Amino acid sequence: MNADTVIVGGGIVGLCTAAAAVHRGDTVVVVDPGSAATAVSAASGGLIRRFDLGGRLGDLATAGFDRLRESAQTCAAFHRTGALTLQYSSQALPTHIRARTMLYAARAMRQRWPQITVPPNVIGVFEDGAGWVDAPVLLATARTELADRGVEFVTDRVDRLVVDQRRIGGVVTGGGRSITASRVVVAAGSSTTGLAATAGVDHPLRTRRIGYCYLRLGSDRTAGLPTIVDRVSGTWVRPCRDPELVLIGRRQEIFGVPAEIRHEISDADVHEIRTAIAQLLPEAADAPLVGGITAYDVARPDPADPPLRHCVEPRGLTVVAGWNGAGFKAAPAIAELALGDRVSVEGEES
Ligand SMILES: Cc1cc2nc3c(=O)[nH]c(=O)nc-3n(C[C@H](O)[C@H](O)[C@H](O)COP(=O)(O)OP(=O)(O)OC[C@H]3O[C@@H](n4cnc5c(N)ncnc54)[C@H](O)[C@@H]3O)c2cc1C
């Protein structure tokens, strides 16, 4: 079997890279042992927005936003709720807010969204066109569309990369299949480190715990609620398809956790989430628990280390993983970088 481009991993980054490669006329094979439903991407909260507090990820989220939203809209996976980012008023706002945003003082937020309580020293940046994506629906649709456009999906685990005279030559799967290609993109989440090592490439990553719970807040309280990224309490909130429910997650600084996704959440984690959200969304404190997810994301041990490498040797190999909890919203722009394109950010090149 051969292709112009082999993509190892069918999560959101792998699928977006497959879409970009097929768009430029490549023959493409995606290898993944699971379905799109088993990737970390399927457990993602799916909060997407252009606005970020700056930095490279903010640029990539801006660059990829329209494409991600458009794809999600065509399969009814996008929910436009607006996105509210909360921060202390003493914190500097980025000088380059590229999205169309509105700044809210605490009192104005209380008037617009009576279900949230924000202390006077906190401001909100509201991005009207943003929202959340139903990740499993988007991933399944993207996979079907890519198959229709000729992308071949191989359900197998890549065991090793093949290097031929300092160039990438393809991959070998656990099932014994050899796939030759002049370009290989490894977007295999936490497995990326081990696979890259088979071609002599160092791409260290570590897993980090991330989870969320669903609480039954009631449709009267969720009505009009935007997605919220609260940088003060470290929580993020979004409405759900079921208007009775709200999803609340909290970033955890727990590293080296098993690379597994469990459709449950511990009492201790729920307690931590309820405590953290108590001021912002007081009714969440005793709203009934409906379920949750305990998962992991991959982070770079040294944040200065780039999450994407175009390898000088072997040529033709790109490894891409470690977006520290923001890989979903940035995926279309990451895909273009993975194929070696310069990513345009609202007229600038970065
Ligand atoms: C609970 C949670 C909430 C999140 N919320 C948000 C959010 O709101 N917004 C946001 O922007 N980001 C969010 N993130 C982060 C984002 O979801 C991830 O950064 C992103 O989905 C990672 O995508 P990926 O394609 O790199 O990896 P993955 O989705 O992990 O895909 C990797 C794929 O590689 C495959 N694979 C592994 N080993 C091999 C092998 N040897 N051979 C072949 N295939 C292999 C796996 O089966 C998998 O399908 C969240 C993450 C989590 C866990």
XYZ file of C-alpha atoms and ligand atoms in Angstrom:
403
model
C 0.000 0.000 0.000
C 1.281 3.509 -0.698
C 0.208 7.139 -0.474
C 1.675 10.621 -0.750
C 0.907 11.284 2.908
C 0.349 8.872 5.787
C -1.219 10.332 8.919
C -0.782 8.393 12.133
C -3.737 9.149 14.406
C -7.338 9.994 13.573
C -8.090 12.542 16.322
C -9.052 16.120 15.452
C -5.468 17.038 14.496
C -5.027 13.949 12.285
C -8.384 14.445 10.555
C -7.806 18.170 9.946
C -4.375 17.313 8.507
C -5.950 14.674 6.262
C -8.475 17.271 5.034
C -5.719 19.788 4.272
C -3.574 17.163 2.493
C -6.435 15.878 0.339
C -7.381 19.477 -0.486
C -3.934 20.006 -1.992
C -4.260 16.853 -4.106
C -2.334 14.281 -2.059
C -3.367 10.655 -1.792
C -3.847 10.131 1.946
C -3.979 7.183 4.337
C -5.001 7.658 7.987
C -3.966 4.865 10.364
C -5.659 4.573 13.767
C -6.462 1.465 15.832
C -9.738 2.954 17.071
C -12.662 4.860 15.662
C -12.929 8.630 15.915
C -15.027 7.989 19.048
C -12.046 6.562 20.971
C -9.677 9.527 20.491
C -9.123 12.067 23.264
C -10.650 14.525 20.813
C -14.040 12.808 21.206
C -13.988 13.559 24.950
C -13.048 17.197 24.385
C -15.210 19.940 25.829
C -15.129 21.417 22.310
C -15.113 25.068 23.431
C -14.023 27.085 20.426
C -13.321 30.790 20.195
C -10.928 33.134 18.493
C -10.189 35.149 21.562
C -7.417 33.932 23.785
C -5.155 35.824 26.063
C -2.600 35.994 23.287
C 0.428 33.915 22.458
C 0.930 31.418 19.681
C -2.101 29.309 20.590
C -4.304 32.378 20.432
C -2.980 33.037 16.941
C -3.664 29.469 15.849
C -7.152 29.469 17.365
C -7.857 32.666 15.441
C -6.473 31.240 12.208
C -8.463 27.992 12.413
C -11.699 29.275 13.897
C -13.731 29.950 10.740
C -12.895 26.586 9.179
C -13.695 24.660 12.334
C -16.976 26.495 12.823
C -17.940 26.038 9.180
C -17.279 22.278 9.280
C -19.191 21.975 12.537
C -22.098 24.034 11.209
C -22.592 21.788 8.186
C -23.218 18.782 10.457
C -25.184 20.737 13.083
C -22.390 20.181 15.613
C -21.762 23.870 16.291
C -23.672 25.642 19.073
C -23.319 29.389 18.921
C -23.654 30.512 22.513
C -20.999 33.213 22.550
C -17.864 32.796 24.652
C -17.131 34.740 27.809
C -13.559 34.836 29.128
C -13.229 36.090 32.710
C -10.103 37.594 34.210
C -9.090 40.030 36.944
C -9.490 43.634 35.806
C -5.911 44.250 36.974
C -4.610 41.703 34.421
C -3.441 43.155 31.133
C -5.603 42.494 28.110
C -3.738 41.395 25.009
C -2.860 44.298 22.791
C -3.883 42.306 19.736
C -7.493 41.232 20.303
C -8.184 40.140 16.780
C -11.702 38.865 17.271
C -14.730 41.062 17.496
C -15.149 41.192 21.271
C -17.031 43.229 23.886
C -15.673 44.103 27.274
C -18.064 43.668 30.237
C -17.779 44.990 33.762
C -19.082 42.735 36.572
C -22.403 44.571 36.913
C -23.094 44.476 33.188
C -22.423 40.728 33.175
C -24.883 40.231 36.025
C -27.526 42.128 34.044
C -26.989 40.151 30.850
C -26.504 36.719 32.464
C -28.365 36.778 35.796
C -27.377 33.183 36.558
C -23.707 34.121 37.034
C -22.157 36.086 39.885
C -18.918 37.905 39.196
C -16.961 39.921 41.796
C -16.363 43.619 41.007
C -12.657 43.130 40.331
C -13.330 40.737 37.428
C -14.013 41.718 33.815
C -15.388 39.641 30.952
C -14.384 39.563 27.289
C -17.348 38.349 25.225
C -16.981 36.944 21.718
C -20.402 36.727 20.147
C -19.692 34.306 17.262
C -18.010 31.621 19.363
C -19.483 28.617 21.179
C -18.984 24.907 21.461
C -18.730 21.934 19.161
C -20.261 18.513 19.729
C -16.916 16.774 19.238
C -18.069 13.163 18.567
C -20.553 14.362 15.915
C -17.934 16.521 14.170
C -15.293 13.768 14.231
C -17.634 11.089 12.870
C -18.852 13.407 10.092
C -15.304 14.462 9.176
C -14.256 10.824 8.908
C -17.175 9.981 6.606
C -16.533 13.033 4.425
C -12.832 12.243 4.137
C -13.599 8.643 3.150
C -15.955 10.019 0.462
C -13.099 12.187 -0.811
C -10.848 9.164 -1.227
C -8.951 9.120 2.078
C -8.231 5.539 3.077
C -8.670 4.614 6.754
C -6.637 1.697 8.077
C -7.823 0.373 11.434
C -4.520 -0.676 12.943
C -1.800 0.570 15.260
C 1.409 1.891 13.736
C 4.293 0.044 15.379
C 7.193 1.891 13.809
C 8.212 4.467 11.255
C 10.391 3.446 8.318
C 13.457 5.535 7.501
C 15.234 5.072 4.203
C 18.495 6.923 3.577
C 17.658 9.758 5.988
C 14.202 10.209 4.472
C 10.929 8.925 5.831
C 9.790 5.913 3.849
C 6.454 5.064 5.487
C 5.081 3.100 8.419
C 4.671 -0.495 9.539
C 1.557 -1.495 11.472
C 1.051 -4.028 14.252
C -0.962 -6.100 11.794
C 2.180 -6.377 9.633
C 1.091 -3.962 6.913
C 3.707 -1.718 5.270
C 2.512 1.618 3.925
C 5.041 3.583 1.900
C 4.854 7.364 1.721
C 7.151 10.328 1.166
C 5.486 12.247 3.964
C 4.367 10.982 7.379
C 2.598 13.129 9.959
C 2.457 11.602 13.450
C -0.510 13.022 15.390
C -0.934 10.102 17.784
C -1.461 11.958 21.066
C 0.511 10.449 23.944
C 1.855 7.651 21.668
C 3.661 10.225 19.544
C 6.774 10.134 21.733
C 7.332 6.378 21.300
C 6.609 6.431 17.570
C 8.898 9.398 16.915
C 11.662 7.561 18.777
C 11.490 4.702 16.222
C 12.794 7.245 13.683
C 15.360 8.677 16.105
C 13.308 11.804 16.839
C 12.936 13.174 20.374
C 9.444 14.555 21.117
C 8.897 14.215 24.877
C 5.351 14.565 26.214
C 3.597 13.947 29.496
C -0.042 13.266 30.197
C -2.104 15.640 32.295
C -5.425 14.857 33.967
C -8.424 16.796 32.661
C -12.042 16.084 33.362
C -15.517 17.501 33.660
C -18.909 16.747 35.145
C -22.476 17.248 33.986
C -24.824 18.895 36.481
C -28.600 19.193 36.220
C -28.967 22.949 36.595
C -32.403 23.233 34.977
C -33.333 24.776 31.647
C -34.352 28.098 33.240
C -30.780 28.522 34.545
C -28.956 27.344 31.412
C -31.049 29.486 29.022
C -28.774 32.044 27.353
C -25.686 30.823 29.186
C -22.533 31.367 27.090
C -19.499 29.100 27.164
C -17.347 30.499 29.958
C -13.603 30.238 30.470
C -13.005 31.527 33.995
C -9.334 32.261 34.426
C -10.002 33.292 38.023
C -11.301 29.928 39.274
C -9.622 27.770 36.585
C -12.987 26.375 35.471
C -14.782 26.249 32.135
C -18.477 25.915 31.589
C -20.746 25.220 28.661
C -24.354 24.385 27.992
C -25.202 20.933 26.591
C -27.512 19.484 23.963
C -29.846 18.624 26.840
C -31.009 22.087 27.988
C -31.315 20.827 31.582
C -27.581 20.204 31.852
C -24.422 22.198 32.170
C -20.877 20.858 31.676
C -18.235 22.154 34.075
C -14.557 21.267 33.796
C -11.452 22.177 35.709
C -7.839 22.054 34.659
C -5.830 19.875 37.017
C -2.102 20.115 37.567
C -1.750 16.329 37.874
C 0.777 14.892 35.445
C 1.855 11.390 34.403
C -1.674 9.934 34.571
C -2.658 6.797 32.581
C -3.575 7.532 28.948
C -7.180 6.400 29.324
C -10.636 7.922 29.036
C -13.215 6.939 31.660
C -16.859 7.900 31.436
C -17.062 8.658 35.147
C -15.691 11.201 37.584
C -14.677 10.726 41.208
C -16.550 12.320 44.130
C -13.343 14.176 45.038
C -13.069 15.718 41.547
C -16.750 16.722 41.565
C -16.283 18.297 44.982
C -13.300 20.266 43.676
C -15.296 21.481 40.673
C -18.288 22.490 42.827
C -16.005 24.394 45.203
C -14.204 26.195 42.375
C -17.434 27.186 40.587
C -19.342 28.170 43.768
C -18.938 31.913 43.335
C -19.524 32.081 39.582
C -22.485 29.704 39.371
C -23.863 29.377 42.937
C -26.632 26.911 41.984
C -24.016 24.416 40.767
C -23.047 23.806 44.398
C -25.933 21.398 44.983
C -27.237 20.709 41.464
C -27.616 16.933 40.922
C -24.660 15.181 39.287
C -25.553 13.437 36.023
C -22.169 12.003 35.009
C -18.745 13.034 33.840
C -15.513 12.248 32.068
C -12.041 11.655 33.440
C -9.519 11.929 30.631
C -6.060 13.199 29.848
C -4.405 15.568 27.471
C -0.789 15.697 26.440
C 1.501 18.506 27.462
C 5.139 19.218 26.764
C 7.367 18.823 29.832
C 9.152 22.017 28.833
C 6.695 24.628 27.520
C 9.501 26.178 25.486
C 9.717 22.949 23.474
C 7.635 23.232 20.270
C 4.589 20.927 19.975
C 5.246 20.538 16.237
C 8.485 19.468 14.565
C 9.315 19.300 10.886
C 12.233 16.931 11.080
C 15.409 17.799 9.279
C 16.174 14.129 9.553
C 14.445 11.989 8.535
C 13.130 14.410 5.932
C 9.409 14.214 5.281
C 8.496 13.414 8.909
C 6.422 15.802 11.021
C 5.492 15.052 14.620
C 2.677 17.003 16.148
C 1.323 16.621 19.682
C 1.304 18.534 22.958
C -1.042 21.509 22.659
C -1.699 21.664 26.378
C -5.488 21.571 26.449
C -6.128 23.707 23.376
C -5.607 21.274 20.514
C -9.240 21.230 19.451
C -9.822 24.876 18.638
C -6.430 25.244 16.979
C -6.604 21.986 14.954
C -7.258 23.390 11.444
C -4.340 25.806 11.785
C -2.134 23.114 13.332
C -2.941 20.951 10.277
C -1.648 23.595 7.899
C 1.508 23.987 9.922
C 1.921 20.207 9.891
C 1.924 20.279 6.086
C 4.542 22.995 6.119
C 2.287 25.914 5.272
C 2.606 29.331 6.759
C -0.525 30.156 8.702
C -2.159 33.463 7.982
C -3.622 35.247 10.990
C -5.996 38.034 9.928
C -3.675 39.409 7.301
C -0.460 38.694 9.150
C 1.778 35.745 8.616
C 3.047 33.917 11.644
C -11.677 16.507 28.758
C -11.010 17.394 27.742
C -11.559 18.621 27.422
C -10.945 19.440 26.468
N -11.548 20.597 26.122
C -11.016 21.370 25.138
C -11.697 22.530 24.688
O -12.763 22.884 25.213
N -11.161 23.253 23.654
C -9.979 22.882 23.056
O -9.532 23.582 22.129
N -9.305 21.775 23.467
C -9.810 21.010 24.478
N -9.164 19.884 24.897
C -7.901 19.531 24.247
C -8.143 18.869 22.878
O -9.313 18.099 22.912
C -6.930 18.023 22.519
O -5.754 18.845 22.570
C -7.080 17.475 21.112
O -8.321 16.810 20.960
C -5.943 16.523 20.802
O -6.173 16.014 19.503
P -5.151 15.062 18.802
O -5.699 14.735 17.467
O -3.783 15.656 18.887
O -5.060 13.751 19.742
P -6.103 12.570 19.993
O -7.501 13.012 19.939
O -5.597 11.901 21.222
O -5.869 11.605 18.764
C -4.745 10.770 18.679
C -5.156 9.525 17.900
O -3.984 8.756 17.672
C -4.332 7.392 17.738
N -3.115 6.606 17.990
C -2.442 6.495 19.168
N -1.398 5.649 18.999
C -1.398 5.253 17.697
C -0.569 4.388 16.918
N 0.505 3.773 17.436
N -0.902 4.195 15.627
C -1.972 4.814 15.076
N -2.789 5.647 15.763
C -2.497 5.856 17.055
C -5.352 7.323 18.868
O -6.166 6.159 18.735
C -6.136 8.617 18.641
O -7.280 8.399 17.834
C -9.740 19.035 25.842
C -9.183 17.799 26.161
C -9.809 16.977 27.083
C -9.219 15.638 27.380
